[in-house]
Amino acid sequence: MKAITPTQPKQLSRKAILYSLLTFAGLVSLFPFYWMFVMATQPNHVINQTPPALLPGSELVTNFTNVLGTIDFFGAMMNSLIVSVSVTVGSLFLCSLAGFAFAKLQFKGRDALFVLILITMMIPPQLGLIPSYYIISQLGWLSDLKAIIVPGLINAFGIFWMRQYIKEAIPDELIEAARLDGCSNFRIYWNVVTPAILPAFATLGIIVFMNVWNDFLWPLVVLQDQSTHTLQVALRALSDSYNRDYGMILSGTFWATVPLIIVFLLFNKAFISSLTQGAVKS
Amino acid sequence: MKKLWKTSILAGSAMAILAGCSSDESGSGSGSGGGSETIDMWVFGTTGYEELAEKYMEENPDVKINVQSTEMGDHHNNLFTALSAGQGAPDIAMIEVGEIERYREAQDRFANLYDLGAKDVQGDYLEWVWNVGQSADGEFMFGLPTDIGPTAMYYRKDVVEEAGYPTDPAELAASLNTWEAYSQFAKDVAEKTGKPVVDNAELIFNAKRDQADEHYFNRDNELIVEDNAAIREAYDYTVSLIEEGAVGNMPLWTPEWGQGMAEGSYATLLGPAWMQGVVKGNAPDSDQWMITTMPEGAGNWGGSYLTISEESDQQEEAYAFIEWLVSPETQLESFKDMGLFPSTPATYEQDEFINYTDDYFGGINTAAVFAEAAEQVKDVYKGRNYLLVQGEIMTALNNVLSSGGDPDKEWDDAMERIKQRLERE
Amino acid sequence: MVSNSEKYTEKKVKRSMSQEKRNSIAGYLFVSPFFILFAIFGLFPMLFSFYLAFFKWNGLGEMTFNGINNFTIIFNDPIFWKSIYNTVVIGLLGTVPQLIVAFLLAYALNAQALRFKNTFRVAIFMPYVTSIVAVAILFSIIFNSQSFGLVNSILGVFGVDPIVFTQSEWGAKIAIATMIFWRWVGYNTIIYLAGMQSISSDLYEAAKIDGATLSQQLRYITLPMLKPFILFTVFMGTIGSLQIFTEPLIFFGGNLREEGITVVAYLYRDAFENNFFGTASATAIVLFGIIMIFSVLNLLITNRLGRGKARKA
């Protein structure tokens, strides 16, 4: 008893530090979203004010109506959804499959191939734009969502991440045991590996989804027809080169972020429960 | 080059077969480039061309036009990529005047509008505007001019008055008819109001530069900027104003630039016609902005050309549409609806143009001011690396302006950087 | 019993013989989608860039062979060397403090009996969700060069003159590094957190029973167990920071200045603003070499560090 009493104030102050650190970090992180919302409710000239406006204005509806009048917002959102979901599901499958092979299967040249994958991550991608475009046009995929989805499945980072995770999370004995039960490698992957790496799926899934949703350099080039535009491409059309209506731009940007936040919040729950599950199991 | 592409077609299709995912799809590709009935048109910015295309289709029911609007930088990059890869360019593409130089190299990828009848309408357009749209030898016409951006002097009545100058447009223009007078004006403004005479170094330098006959390259595309006295004069003039403390540090398009516009933090803005919309947008409640002519002439900033791609199989239909779209009559519509300033002087004589007034700018005929400026613009060769040179000179001027750099040394350094970078061409 | 176990071993040997082969086939099959897709969409563009490095090309006209001139040109350009220096400095400024803070935040988020855990987690991860447009506008106000800019007004309180961030050697770098920090810190926090959650609580319980202090637990359990995650973030951070380019592009709004130009921004300017594809490709190759060197270096260093710690534990 004596030993515990003096630690209590110490624990309290530790808690205070903990909460204030997290609160501060949370506020710094969230402020831009609030601010984006504020600007999405203001007329254009208010963005030039000093100090900048900190409370929402009255143009919420007007700005978004302007967005809807300029671009096909919901059509673009649908395209974004199709692309992001396809790439996420596809690359989670391909990355975990390859990650499993690299982590747990012995085959000739395995390490060399893995290093090759790491090396592909180091190539600065910006220059490949013209030749990549050329390939897509040869395939007849210009203005086709396939042009985003199929190359999007190449994910060296994802393979790397899955390999690390599978290596750590799944004991070799488990795989050996499954083998003794007569499981094929794919069965092992499907029945043993996948259930055990749900947290990695959740994490990588969030990362891939966000990346695809926010990407614009490549979609911009290959999605020429407006009906195939993803949200980020469509939003670019809001920036008139000569006269920028920031209220409208930020309104579009804000509402394009909302579904992402919703997806994240939904996913985040699964993410957390799978995390705790994974922890309990191991 | 062609050979390389050919080999890569082979390589590409070999890989595609390997992947087993191409052949059934590629034939029926739903790309916008291939359609034979629809005319695809790429534009940027707010042009109102979508509505005009609707109108044209109503009058010509057998024509179908699909207008795609993209942000300006993206638009040009996409077009460049399509032309470079040799595939996927639209039937009609709009090209901004500052961008047109880099496409001259790709003449074979555009239709020569002279073959489609452009000679017949040449007389409708301002000569300097037309010349930018054709090749150096005058044999090849890239695109029909759309709008233009002649420059004039926007000014704040309150600041000008405080400095002791007349606020009436004609009187102010008369008292600031030379750059020397403008220099004195800058001193007076600084002394009496404590405000700079211009927003930043860029626009004042551009204004002086645009009055020169040659800029950075001669017509053989040789770099002449270092020996071009007129450019050095523009540089020195800007430096002299900086040294008077008469140049602000509000870079274009930044929030402080817009705020300066609303608050009247500087006396004049040497901008093009389309800047009217920007001023109104940034200072919607101000009743102080006026427009008059600039000292010693005018320049041009902005405007575009409508081109037709070589790969298009409907060049004639496309040409018929663009000829209509930028005819003097339709340009008057674009001027009234979207504020696009016409490149056709005949439009300036129309009643609606002559009687045009703008209450925001003190009820004066702003169109007349810009029409006068449009006729004064010089036909200057720019060259494909124009923006590279411009960027380095701006770096030099900004160093003088806000880091206290030595003007001569900054100029020499800029020339050095320009030469270094041009070695790559 | 005896015969049974004999059978068993026999079976095992037989199986593992063919198992090796099966594993081989499955291995190749499982990794093949990546390599096939990469061959189609990644290899050709890569080889094309490599080829271009020895040519002059403006994207539209003829290509002319230029030998190693493109390399000579960039090596003689002081701005090229400046861009490498900038990249390394900005990378260090943006990554090192970021990973440390991310670790601390993850550690805090992993604390037991923490309330509003989920809220904090979501909030801290949020910046990763923002689009470039929002980041650009936000940071142009924070690092505004006028006296009313957020940072400048804070400096003003202490009597410091306003800094022209775009034209200041350290101002530009700090501004760009801050953008990177803000956007990525939450992401790395979540990765560290995932790592910490995967550490079995039994380990901590055992350590507590042995009387280990909090810092000892941190040092001998958390850090070594997190090794793969730390290795991962350091590796990705290195590659990521050597490829920084959107931030300086936004920050300078077009006219890239030498105070903040990075290697990829240098390359991007050559390729897409001026259409000097030859020197841009040469720069890409040099950058590729630099990334390789850095990656190998930090793999070696992290490995050694990690091994040292693991041994102690």
Tab-separated table of C-alpha atoms in Angstrom, chain C:
chain	number	residue	atom	x	y	z
C	1	MET	CA	3.532	-48.092	-33.014
C	2	VAL	CA	6.933	-48.674	-34.537
C	3	SER	CA	5.655	-49.424	-37.981
C	4	ASN	CA	3.340	-46.523	-37.814
C	5	SER	CA	6.065	-44.014	-37.083
C	6	GLU	CA	8.262	-45.578	-39.766
C	7	LYS	CA	5.478	-45.124	-42.243
C	8	TYR	CA	5.068	-41.607	-41.061
C	9	THR	CA	8.698	-40.636	-41.637
C	10	GLU	CA	8.687	-42.395	-44.969
C	11	LYS	CA	5.633	-40.481	-45.988
C	12	LYS	CA	7.151	-37.269	-44.760
C	13	VAL	CA	10.304	-37.766	-46.802
C	14	LYS	CA	8.340	-38.620	-49.899
C	15	ARG	CA	6.078	-35.679	-49.423
C	16	SER	CA	8.826	-33.186	-48.798
C	17	MET	CA	10.577	-34.297	-51.978
C	18	SER	CA	7.599	-33.468	-54.092
C	19	GLN	CA	6.696	-30.683	-51.709
C	20	GLU	CA	9.837	-28.813	-52.703
C	21	LYS	CA	8.799	-28.925	-56.303
C	22	ARG	CA	5.274	-27.942	-55.453
C	23	ASN	CA	6.481	-25.037	-53.392
C	24	SER	CA	8.607	-23.923	-56.293
C	25	ILE	CA	5.722	-23.989	-58.715
C	26	ALA	CA	3.370	-22.281	-56.286
C	27	GLY	CA	6.038	-19.700	-55.485
C	28	TYR	CA	6.535	-18.736	-59.103
C	29	LEU	CA	2.817	-18.789	-59.736
C	30	PHE	CA	2.034	-16.567	-56.776
C	31	VAL	CA	4.593	-13.919	-57.606
C	32	SER	CA	4.008	-14.002	-61.364
C	33	PRO	CA	1.069	-11.554	-61.524
C	34	PHE	CA	3.327	-8.780	-60.286
C	35	PHE	CA	6.052	-9.523	-62.774
C	36	ILE	CA	3.679	-9.911	-65.701
C	37	LEU	CA	1.924	-6.636	-64.950
C	38	PHE	CA	5.233	-4.963	-64.316
C	39	ALA	CA	6.609	-6.218	-67.621
C	40	ILE	CA	3.691	-4.636	-69.447
C	41	PHE	CA	3.213	-1.390	-67.577
C	42	GLY	CA	6.503	-0.752	-65.818
C	43	LEU	CA	9.396	-2.221	-67.723
C	44	PHE	CA	8.920	-0.520	-71.046
C	45	PRO	CA	8.573	2.984	-69.570
C	46	MET	CA	11.668	2.303	-67.485
C	47	LEU	CA	13.792	1.119	-70.389
C	48	PHE	CA	12.512	4.003	-72.455
C	49	SER	CA	13.762	6.517	-69.855
C	50	PHE	CA	17.095	4.791	-69.764
C	51	TYR	CA	17.370	4.960	-73.528
C	52	LEU	CA	16.357	8.632	-73.595
C	53	ALA	CA	19.175	9.610	-71.259
C	54	PHE	CA	21.552	9.355	-74.185
C	55	PHE	CA	19.470	11.421	-76.579
C	56	LYS	CA	18.234	14.928	-77.069
C	57	TRP	CA	14.484	14.937	-77.421
C	58	ASN	CA	11.771	17.540	-76.935
C	59	GLY	CA	8.881	15.108	-76.931
C	60	LEU	CA	7.648	15.927	-80.406
C	61	GLY	CA	10.578	16.308	-82.797
C	62	GLU	CA	13.339	13.955	-83.849
C	63	MET	CA	15.556	12.268	-81.291
C	64	THR	CA	19.236	12.909	-81.733
C	65	PHE	CA	21.963	10.856	-80.148
C	66	ASN	CA	23.836	12.847	-77.551
C	67	GLY	CA	26.249	10.370	-75.975
C	68	ILE	CA	26.925	11.113	-72.339
C	69	ASN	CA	26.427	14.850	-72.894
C	70	ASN	CA	23.213	14.913	-70.892
C	71	PHE	CA	25.122	13.690	-67.876
C	72	THR	CA	27.920	16.207	-68.457
C	73	ILE	CA	25.382	19.004	-68.614
C	74	ILE	CA	23.674	18.172	-65.354
C	75	PHE	CA	26.933	17.451	-63.550
C	76	ASN	CA	28.133	20.910	-64.578
C	77	ASP	CA	24.986	22.538	-63.318
C	78	PRO	CA	25.396	23.904	-59.786
C	79	ILE	CA	21.611	23.809	-59.371
C	80	PHE	CA	21.625	20.046	-59.943
C	81	TRP	CA	24.012	19.589	-57.011
C	82	LYS	CA	21.951	22.040	-55.010
C	83	SER	CA	18.868	19.946	-55.719
C	84	ILE	CA	20.574	16.846	-54.305
C	85	TYR	CA	21.635	18.761	-51.232
C	86	ASN	CA	18.105	20.136	-50.823
C	87	THR	CA	16.560	16.707	-51.199
C	88	VAL	CA	18.722	15.220	-48.486
C	89	VAL	CA	18.237	18.138	-46.095
C	90	ILE	CA	14.470	18.330	-46.633
C	91	GLY	CA	14.246	14.549	-46.381
C	92	LEU	CA	16.020	14.514	-43.041
C	93	LEU	CA	14.035	17.482	-41.709
C	94	GLY	CA	10.753	15.965	-42.813
C	95	THR	CA	11.369	12.357	-41.856
C	96	VAL	CA	13.495	12.002	-38.744
C	97	PRO	CA	11.387	14.140	-36.388
C	98	GLN	CA	8.287	12.711	-38.034
C	99	LEU	CA	9.195	9.104	-37.230
C	100	ILE	CA	10.107	9.988	-33.673
C	101	VAL	CA	6.818	11.803	-33.120
C	102	ALA	CA	4.924	8.987	-34.823
C	103	PHE	CA	6.532	6.513	-32.456
C	104	LEU	CA	5.620	8.594	-29.419
C	105	LEU	CA	2.056	9.047	-30.622
C	106	ALA	CA	1.690	5.344	-31.325
C	107	TYR	CA	3.085	4.576	-27.913
C	108	ALA	CA	0.590	6.956	-26.342
C	109	LEU	CA	-2.270	5.510	-28.378
C	110	ASN	CA	-1.288	2.030	-27.303
C	111	ALA	CA	-1.474	2.929	-23.625
C	112	GLN	CA	-3.836	0.759	-21.671
C	113	ALA	CA	-7.016	2.260	-20.278
C	114	LEU	CA	-6.778	5.159	-22.664
C	115	ARG	CA	-10.171	6.676	-23.296
C	116	PHE	CA	-11.326	8.061	-26.657
C	117	LYS	CA	-8.682	5.829	-28.220
C	118	ASN	CA	-10.557	5.551	-31.455
C	119	THR	CA	-11.245	9.272	-31.712
C	120	PHE	CA	-7.585	10.102	-31.243
C	121	ARG	CA	-6.533	7.491	-33.712
C	122	VAL	CA	-8.906	8.730	-36.375
C	123	ALA	CA	-7.978	12.356	-35.796
C	124	ILE	CA	-4.267	11.746	-36.044
C	125	PHE	CA	-4.594	9.705	-39.213
C	126	MET	CA	-6.776	12.330	-40.915
C	127	PRO	CA	-4.116	14.448	-42.673
C	128	TYR	CA	-3.274	11.431	-44.802
C	129	VAL	CA	-6.756	11.654	-46.264
C	130	THR	CA	-6.475	15.257	-47.437
C	131	SER	CA	-6.014	16.145	-51.049
C	132	ILE	CA	-3.099	18.126	-52.398
C	133	VAL	CA	-5.329	21.125	-53.124
C	134	ALA	CA	-6.269	21.521	-49.495
C	135	VAL	CA	-2.676	21.099	-48.341
C	136	ALA	CA	-1.498	23.691	-50.849
C	137	ILE	CA	-3.962	26.349	-49.802
C	138	LEU	CA	-3.523	25.697	-46.116
C	139	PHE	CA	0.239	25.891	-46.145
C	140	SER	CA	0.337	28.944	-48.362
C	141	ILE	CA	-1.408	30.729	-45.503
C	142	ILE	CA	0.694	29.219	-42.735
C	143	PHE	CA	3.963	30.015	-44.477
C	144	ASN	CA	2.862	33.241	-46.067
C	145	SER	CA	5.771	35.603	-46.626
C	146	GLN	CA	3.816	38.668	-45.536
C	147	SER	CA	3.832	39.780	-41.939
C	148	PHE	CA	0.272	38.489	-41.480
C	149	GLY	CA	1.180	34.876	-42.292
C	150	LEU	CA	0.671	32.531	-39.379
C	151	VAL	CA	4.334	31.718	-38.777
C	152	ASN	CA	5.425	35.280	-39.462
C	153	SER	CA	2.908	36.737	-37.045
C	154	ILE	CA	4.152	34.382	-34.350
C	155	LEU	CA	7.721	35.426	-35.117
C	156	GLY	CA	6.518	39.024	-35.050
C	157	VAL	CA	5.494	38.629	-31.419
C	158	PHE	CA	9.145	37.912	-30.647
C	159	GLY	CA	10.251	40.878	-32.704
C	160	VAL	CA	11.572	38.846	-35.619
C	161	ASP	CA	11.177	40.414	-39.067
C	162	PRO	CA	8.880	38.550	-41.453
C	163	ILE	CA	10.643	35.822	-43.427
C	164	VAL	CA	10.149	35.586	-47.180
C	165	PHE	CA	9.769	31.827	-47.054
C	166	THR	CA	10.043	31.144	-50.757
C	167	GLN	CA	13.333	33.002	-50.935
C	168	SER	CA	14.946	31.940	-47.713
C	169	GLU	CA	17.433	29.101	-47.673
C	170	TRP	CA	16.107	27.524	-44.485
C	171	GLY	CA	12.619	28.986	-44.601
C	172	ALA	CA	11.808	27.170	-47.838
C	173	LYS	CA	13.214	23.897	-46.575
C	174	ILE	CA	11.432	24.073	-43.252
C	175	ALA	CA	8.146	24.933	-44.930
C	176	ILE	CA	8.389	21.987	-47.320
C	177	ALA	CA	9.546	19.623	-44.564
C	178	THR	CA	6.573	20.714	-42.449
C	179	MET	CA	4.139	19.809	-45.208
C	180	ILE	CA	5.681	16.355	-45.373
C	181	PHE	CA	5.668	15.994	-41.617
C	182	TRP	CA	2.033	16.988	-41.282
C	183	ARG	CA	0.774	14.774	-44.061
C	184	TRP	CA	2.648	11.609	-43.094
C	185	VAL	CA	3.010	11.574	-39.337
C	186	GLY	CA	-0.418	10.006	-38.785
C	187	TYR	CA	0.246	7.341	-41.340
C	188	ASN	CA	3.431	6.226	-39.646
C	189	THR	CA	1.740	6.425	-36.266
C	190	ILE	CA	-0.848	3.909	-37.438
C	191	ILE	CA	1.836	1.605	-38.776
C	192	TYR	CA	3.759	1.710	-35.502
C	193	LEU	CA	0.524	1.217	-33.639
C	194	ALA	CA	-0.321	-1.854	-35.703
C	195	GLY	CA	3.132	-3.118	-34.860
C	196	MET	CA	2.727	-2.453	-31.147
C	197	GLN	CA	-0.646	-4.157	-31.088
C	198	SER	CA	0.890	-7.260	-32.589
C	199	ILE	CA	3.264	-7.550	-29.636
C	200	SER	CA	1.831	-10.085	-27.221
C	201	SER	CA	0.834	-8.574	-23.893
C	202	ASP	CA	2.325	-11.646	-22.194
C	203	LEU	CA	5.757	-10.236	-22.873
C	204	TYR	CA	4.937	-7.051	-20.986
C	205	GLU	CA	3.308	-8.988	-18.172
C	206	ALA	CA	6.417	-11.114	-17.815
C	207	ALA	CA	8.616	-8.025	-17.863
C	208	LYS	CA	6.475	-6.369	-15.209
C	209	ILE	CA	6.784	-9.418	-12.982
C	210	ASP	CA	10.540	-9.217	-13.453
C	211	GLY	CA	10.322	-5.614	-12.274
C	212	ALA	CA	11.227	-3.932	-15.555
C	213	THR	CA	10.570	-0.187	-15.667
C	214	LEU	CA	8.587	1.474	-18.412
C	215	SER	CA	11.696	2.631	-20.221
C	216	GLN	CA	13.215	-0.826	-19.908
C	217	GLN	CA	10.093	-2.351	-21.413
C	218	LEU	CA	10.276	0.193	-24.194
C	219	ARG	CA	13.904	-0.525	-24.839
C	220	TYR	CA	13.956	-4.296	-24.528
C	221	ILE	CA	10.508	-5.283	-25.757
C	222	THR	CA	8.790	-2.598	-27.816
C	223	LEU	CA	11.726	-1.400	-29.893
C	224	PRO	CA	13.145	-4.816	-30.839
C	225	MET	CA	9.708	-6.256	-31.561
C	226	LEU	CA	8.901	-3.241	-33.707
C	227	LYS	CA	12.055	-3.723	-35.721
C	228	PRO	CA	10.318	-4.837	-38.934
C	229	PHE	CA	7.954	-1.898	-38.698
C	230	ILE	CA	10.720	0.593	-38.012
C	231	LEU	CA	12.748	-0.873	-40.826
C	232	PHE	CA	9.741	-0.535	-43.064
C	233	THR	CA	9.026	3.108	-42.218
C	234	VAL	CA	12.671	4.104	-42.485
C	235	PHE	CA	12.968	2.375	-45.821
C	236	MET	CA	9.766	3.916	-47.166
C	237	GLY	CA	10.651	7.285	-45.675
C	238	THR	CA	13.993	7.234	-47.427
C	239	ILE	CA	12.529	6.332	-50.789
C	240	GLY	CA	9.671	8.763	-50.295
C	241	SER	CA	11.828	11.705	-49.316
C	242	LEU	CA	14.250	11.152	-52.158
C	243	GLN	CA	11.275	11.424	-54.481
C	244	ILE	CA	9.676	14.552	-52.999
C	245	PHE	CA	8.352	16.831	-55.664
C	246	THR	CA	4.713	17.792	-55.266
C	247	GLU	CA	5.378	19.867	-52.171
C	248	PRO	CA	8.077	22.139	-53.665
C	249	LEU	CA	6.030	22.436	-56.829
C	250	ILE	CA	3.034	23.655	-54.857
C	251	PHE	CA	5.107	25.778	-52.548
C	252	PHE	CA	6.810	27.727	-55.314
C	253	GLY	CA	3.680	27.863	-57.436
C	254	GLY	CA	5.464	27.261	-60.707
C	255	ASN	CA	8.761	29.111	-60.584
C	256	LEU	CA	10.988	26.610	-58.778
C	257	ARG	CA	13.775	28.378	-56.953
C	258	GLU	CA	17.076	26.903	-55.919
C	259	GLU	CA	16.285	27.293	-52.218
C	260	GLY	CA	13.840	24.421	-52.355
C	261	ILE	CA	14.199	22.588	-55.658
C	262	THR	CA	14.500	18.826	-55.151
C	263	VAL	CA	15.950	16.274	-57.557
C	264	VAL	CA	12.584	15.088	-58.809
C	265	ALA	CA	11.351	18.664	-59.116
C	266	TYR	CA	14.499	19.406	-61.118
C	267	LEU	CA	13.751	16.420	-63.331
C	268	TYR	CA	10.095	17.343	-63.605
C	269	ARG	CA	10.945	20.907	-64.629
C	270	ASP	CA	13.266	19.688	-67.369
C	271	ALA	CA	10.783	17.143	-68.672
C	272	PHE	CA	7.383	18.747	-68.391
C	273	GLU	CA	8.004	22.482	-68.323
C	274	ASN	CA	10.809	22.704	-70.848
C	275	ASN	CA	10.534	19.324	-72.600
C	276	PHE	CA	14.224	18.535	-72.240
C	277	PHE	CA	13.592	14.811	-71.948
C	278	GLY	CA	17.240	13.841	-72.381
C	279	THR	CA	18.606	15.598	-69.308
C	280	ALA	CA	15.466	14.721	-67.374
C	281	SER	CA	16.106	11.030	-68.060
C	282	ALA	CA	19.767	11.378	-67.168
C	283	THR	CA	18.694	12.948	-63.873
C	284	ALA	CA	16.295	10.067	-63.290
C	285	ILE	CA	19.115	7.568	-63.707
C	286	VAL	CA	21.384	9.436	-61.335
C	287	LEU	CA	18.520	9.652	-58.846
C	288	PHE	CA	17.892	5.929	-59.179
C	289	GLY	CA	21.555	5.337	-58.306
C	290	ILE	CA	21.315	7.631	-55.294
C	291	ILE	CA	18.169	5.900	-54.044
C	292	MET	CA	19.880	2.529	-54.381
C	293	ILE	CA	22.872	3.685	-52.377
C	294	PHE	CA	20.729	5.200	-49.656
C	295	SER	CA	18.478	2.164	-49.437
C	296	VAL	CA	21.344	-0.271	-49.152
C	297	LEU	CA	23.001	1.978	-46.576
C	298	ASN	CA	19.973	2.265	-44.403
C	299	LEU	CA	19.097	-1.402	-44.732
C	300	LEU	CA	22.582	-2.186	-43.490
C	301	ILE	CA	22.415	0.313	-40.656
C	302	THR	CA	18.906	-0.622	-39.529
C	303	ASN	CA	19.741	-4.290	-39.689
C	304	ARG	CA	22.767	-3.850	-37.525
C	305	LEU	CA	20.940	-1.641	-35.032
C	306	GLY	CA	18.039	-4.019	-34.850
C	307	ARG	CA	20.251	-7.047	-34.434
C	308	GLY	CA	22.188	-5.372	-31.630
C	309	LYS	CA	19.023	-4.595	-29.740
C	310	ALA	CA	17.464	-7.961	-30.318
C	311	ARG	CA	20.553	-9.639	-28.940
C	312	LYS	CA	20.433	-7.547	-25.806
C	313	ALA	CA	16.810	-8.398	-25.280
